[in-house]
mmCIF file of C-alpha atoms in Angstrom:
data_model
loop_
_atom_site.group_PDB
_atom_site.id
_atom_site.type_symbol
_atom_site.label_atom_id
_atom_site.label_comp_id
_atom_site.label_asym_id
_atom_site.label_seq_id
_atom_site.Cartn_x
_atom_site.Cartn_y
_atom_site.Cartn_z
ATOM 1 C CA UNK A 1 -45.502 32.060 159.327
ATOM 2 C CA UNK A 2 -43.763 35.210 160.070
ATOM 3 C CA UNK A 3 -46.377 38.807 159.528
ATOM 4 C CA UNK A 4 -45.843 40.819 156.953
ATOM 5 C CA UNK A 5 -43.011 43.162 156.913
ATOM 6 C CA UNK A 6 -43.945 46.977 157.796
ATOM 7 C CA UNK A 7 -44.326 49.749 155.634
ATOM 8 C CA UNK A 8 -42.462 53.104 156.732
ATOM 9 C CA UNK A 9 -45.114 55.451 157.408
ATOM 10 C CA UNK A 10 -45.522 58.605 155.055
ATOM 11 C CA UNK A 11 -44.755 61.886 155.952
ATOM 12 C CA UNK A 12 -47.978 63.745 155.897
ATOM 13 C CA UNK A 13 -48.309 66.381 153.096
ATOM 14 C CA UNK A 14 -48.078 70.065 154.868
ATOM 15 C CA UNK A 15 -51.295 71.184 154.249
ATOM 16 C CA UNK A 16 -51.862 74.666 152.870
ATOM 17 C CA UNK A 17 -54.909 76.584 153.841
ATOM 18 C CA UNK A 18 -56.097 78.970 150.927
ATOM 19 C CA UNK A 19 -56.419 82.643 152.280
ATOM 20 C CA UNK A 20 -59.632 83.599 153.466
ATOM 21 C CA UNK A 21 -60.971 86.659 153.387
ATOM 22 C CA UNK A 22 -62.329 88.191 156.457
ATOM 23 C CA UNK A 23 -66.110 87.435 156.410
ATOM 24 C CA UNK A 24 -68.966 90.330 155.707
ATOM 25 C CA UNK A 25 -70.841 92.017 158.669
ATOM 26 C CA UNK A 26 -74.149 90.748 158.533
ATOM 27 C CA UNK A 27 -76.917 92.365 157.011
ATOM 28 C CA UNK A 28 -79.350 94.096 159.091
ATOM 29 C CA UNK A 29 -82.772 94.023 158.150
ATOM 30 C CA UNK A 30 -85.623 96.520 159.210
ATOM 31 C CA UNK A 31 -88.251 93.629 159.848
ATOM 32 C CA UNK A 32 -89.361 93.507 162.907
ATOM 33 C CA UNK A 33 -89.425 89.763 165.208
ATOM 34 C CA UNK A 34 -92.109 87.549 163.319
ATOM 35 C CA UNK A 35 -93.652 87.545 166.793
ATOM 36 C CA UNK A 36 -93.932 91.556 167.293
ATOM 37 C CA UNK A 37 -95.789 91.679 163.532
ATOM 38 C CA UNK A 38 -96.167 95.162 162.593
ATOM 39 C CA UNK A 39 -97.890 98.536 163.437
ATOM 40 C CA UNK A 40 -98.960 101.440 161.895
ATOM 41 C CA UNK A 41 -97.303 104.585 163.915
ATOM 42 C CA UNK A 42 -100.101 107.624 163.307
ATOM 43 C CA UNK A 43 -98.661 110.246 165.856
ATOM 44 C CA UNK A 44 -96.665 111.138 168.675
ATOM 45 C CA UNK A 45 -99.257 113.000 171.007
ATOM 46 C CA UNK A 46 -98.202 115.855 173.472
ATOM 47 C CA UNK A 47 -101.556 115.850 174.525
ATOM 48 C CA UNK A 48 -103.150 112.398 175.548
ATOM 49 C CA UNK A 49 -106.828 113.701 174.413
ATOM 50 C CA UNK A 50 -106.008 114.283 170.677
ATOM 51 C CA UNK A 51 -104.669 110.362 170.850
ATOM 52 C CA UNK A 52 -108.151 109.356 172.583
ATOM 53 C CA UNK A 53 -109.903 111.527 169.774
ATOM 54 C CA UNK A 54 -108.070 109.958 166.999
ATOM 55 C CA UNK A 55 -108.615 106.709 168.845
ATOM 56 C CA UNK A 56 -112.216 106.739 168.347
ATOM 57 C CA UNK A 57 -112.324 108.356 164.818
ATOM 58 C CA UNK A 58 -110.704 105.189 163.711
ATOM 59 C CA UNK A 59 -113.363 103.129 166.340
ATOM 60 C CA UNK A 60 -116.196 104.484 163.785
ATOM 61 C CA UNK A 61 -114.324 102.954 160.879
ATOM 62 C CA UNK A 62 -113.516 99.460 162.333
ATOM 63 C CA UNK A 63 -109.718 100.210 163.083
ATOM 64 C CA UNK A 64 -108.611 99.036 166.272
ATOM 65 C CA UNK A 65 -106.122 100.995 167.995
ATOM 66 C CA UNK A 66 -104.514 101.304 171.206
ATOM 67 C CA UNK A 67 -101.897 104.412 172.596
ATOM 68 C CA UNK A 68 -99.122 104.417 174.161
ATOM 69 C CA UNK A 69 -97.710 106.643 176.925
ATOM 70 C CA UNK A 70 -93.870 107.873 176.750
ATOM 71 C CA UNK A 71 -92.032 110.161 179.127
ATOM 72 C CA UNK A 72 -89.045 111.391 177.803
ATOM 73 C CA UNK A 73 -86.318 113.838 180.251
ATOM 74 C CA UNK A 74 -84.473 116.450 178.512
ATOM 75 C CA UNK A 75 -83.558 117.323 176.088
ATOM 76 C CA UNK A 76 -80.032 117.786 176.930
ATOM 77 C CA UNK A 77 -77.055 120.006 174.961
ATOM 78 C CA UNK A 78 -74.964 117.093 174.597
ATOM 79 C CA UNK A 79 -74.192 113.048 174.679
ATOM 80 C CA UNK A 80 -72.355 113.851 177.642
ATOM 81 C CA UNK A 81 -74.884 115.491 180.166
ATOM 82 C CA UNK A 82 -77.632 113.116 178.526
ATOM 83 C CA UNK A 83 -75.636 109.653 179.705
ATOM 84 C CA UNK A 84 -74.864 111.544 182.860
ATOM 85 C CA UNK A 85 -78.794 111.878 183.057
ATOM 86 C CA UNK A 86 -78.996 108.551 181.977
ATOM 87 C CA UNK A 87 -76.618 106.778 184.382
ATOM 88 C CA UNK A 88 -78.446 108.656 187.341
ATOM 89 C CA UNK A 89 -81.798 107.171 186.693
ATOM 90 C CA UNK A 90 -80.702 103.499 186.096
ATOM 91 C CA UNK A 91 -78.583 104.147 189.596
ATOM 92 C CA UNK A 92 -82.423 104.572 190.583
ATOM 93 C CA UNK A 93 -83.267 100.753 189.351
ATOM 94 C CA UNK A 94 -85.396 102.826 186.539
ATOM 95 C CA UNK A 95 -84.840 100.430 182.828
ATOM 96 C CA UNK A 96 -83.696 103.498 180.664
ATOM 97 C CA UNK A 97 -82.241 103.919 177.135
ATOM 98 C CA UNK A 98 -80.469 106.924 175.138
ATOM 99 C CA UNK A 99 -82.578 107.966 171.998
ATOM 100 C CA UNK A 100 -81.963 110.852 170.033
ATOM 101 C CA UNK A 101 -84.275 113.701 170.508
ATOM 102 C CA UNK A 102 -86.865 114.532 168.058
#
């Protein structure tokens, strides 16, 4: 018994792709990492003893607290002289970032 004769294969159908529209940047959100939780930011100290103060105020009500040291250089007239700044003290292995003055 001879097989079956052959069909011709079909041409595939050109497929046409429907237009699609560039996707949306996505949406950042001000939570912090689930890990980091949150904090309660009560000042930004010039003088270390008025953190300690406030530190033990809260002590007396049950609050636990902790501070923070920061040490900022500048501030600087422009973007330019502040990266210069910036690119100086990472040359020195120092982990530094560019923050706005305030």
């Amino acid at each position: 018994m001879s097989p079956a004769p052959k069909k011709p294969a079909e041409p595939a159908a050109a497929e046409s792709k429907p237009a699609v529209a560039p996707a949306a940047p996505p949406v950042k959100t001000t939570e912090p990492a689930a890990s980091r939780g949150y904090v309660v930011q009560l000042g930004l100290f010039t003088n270390h003893e008025n953190a300690v103060q406030l530190q033990k105020r809260l002590a007396e009500h049950g609050i636990k607290a902790y501070t923070e040291t920061r040490l900022h250089v500048g501030p600087f007239q422009n973007k330019a002289e502040a990266e210069q700044a910036l690119n100086k003290i990472r040359g020195m292995g120092i982990n530094a970032v560019l923050a706005p003055a305030r």
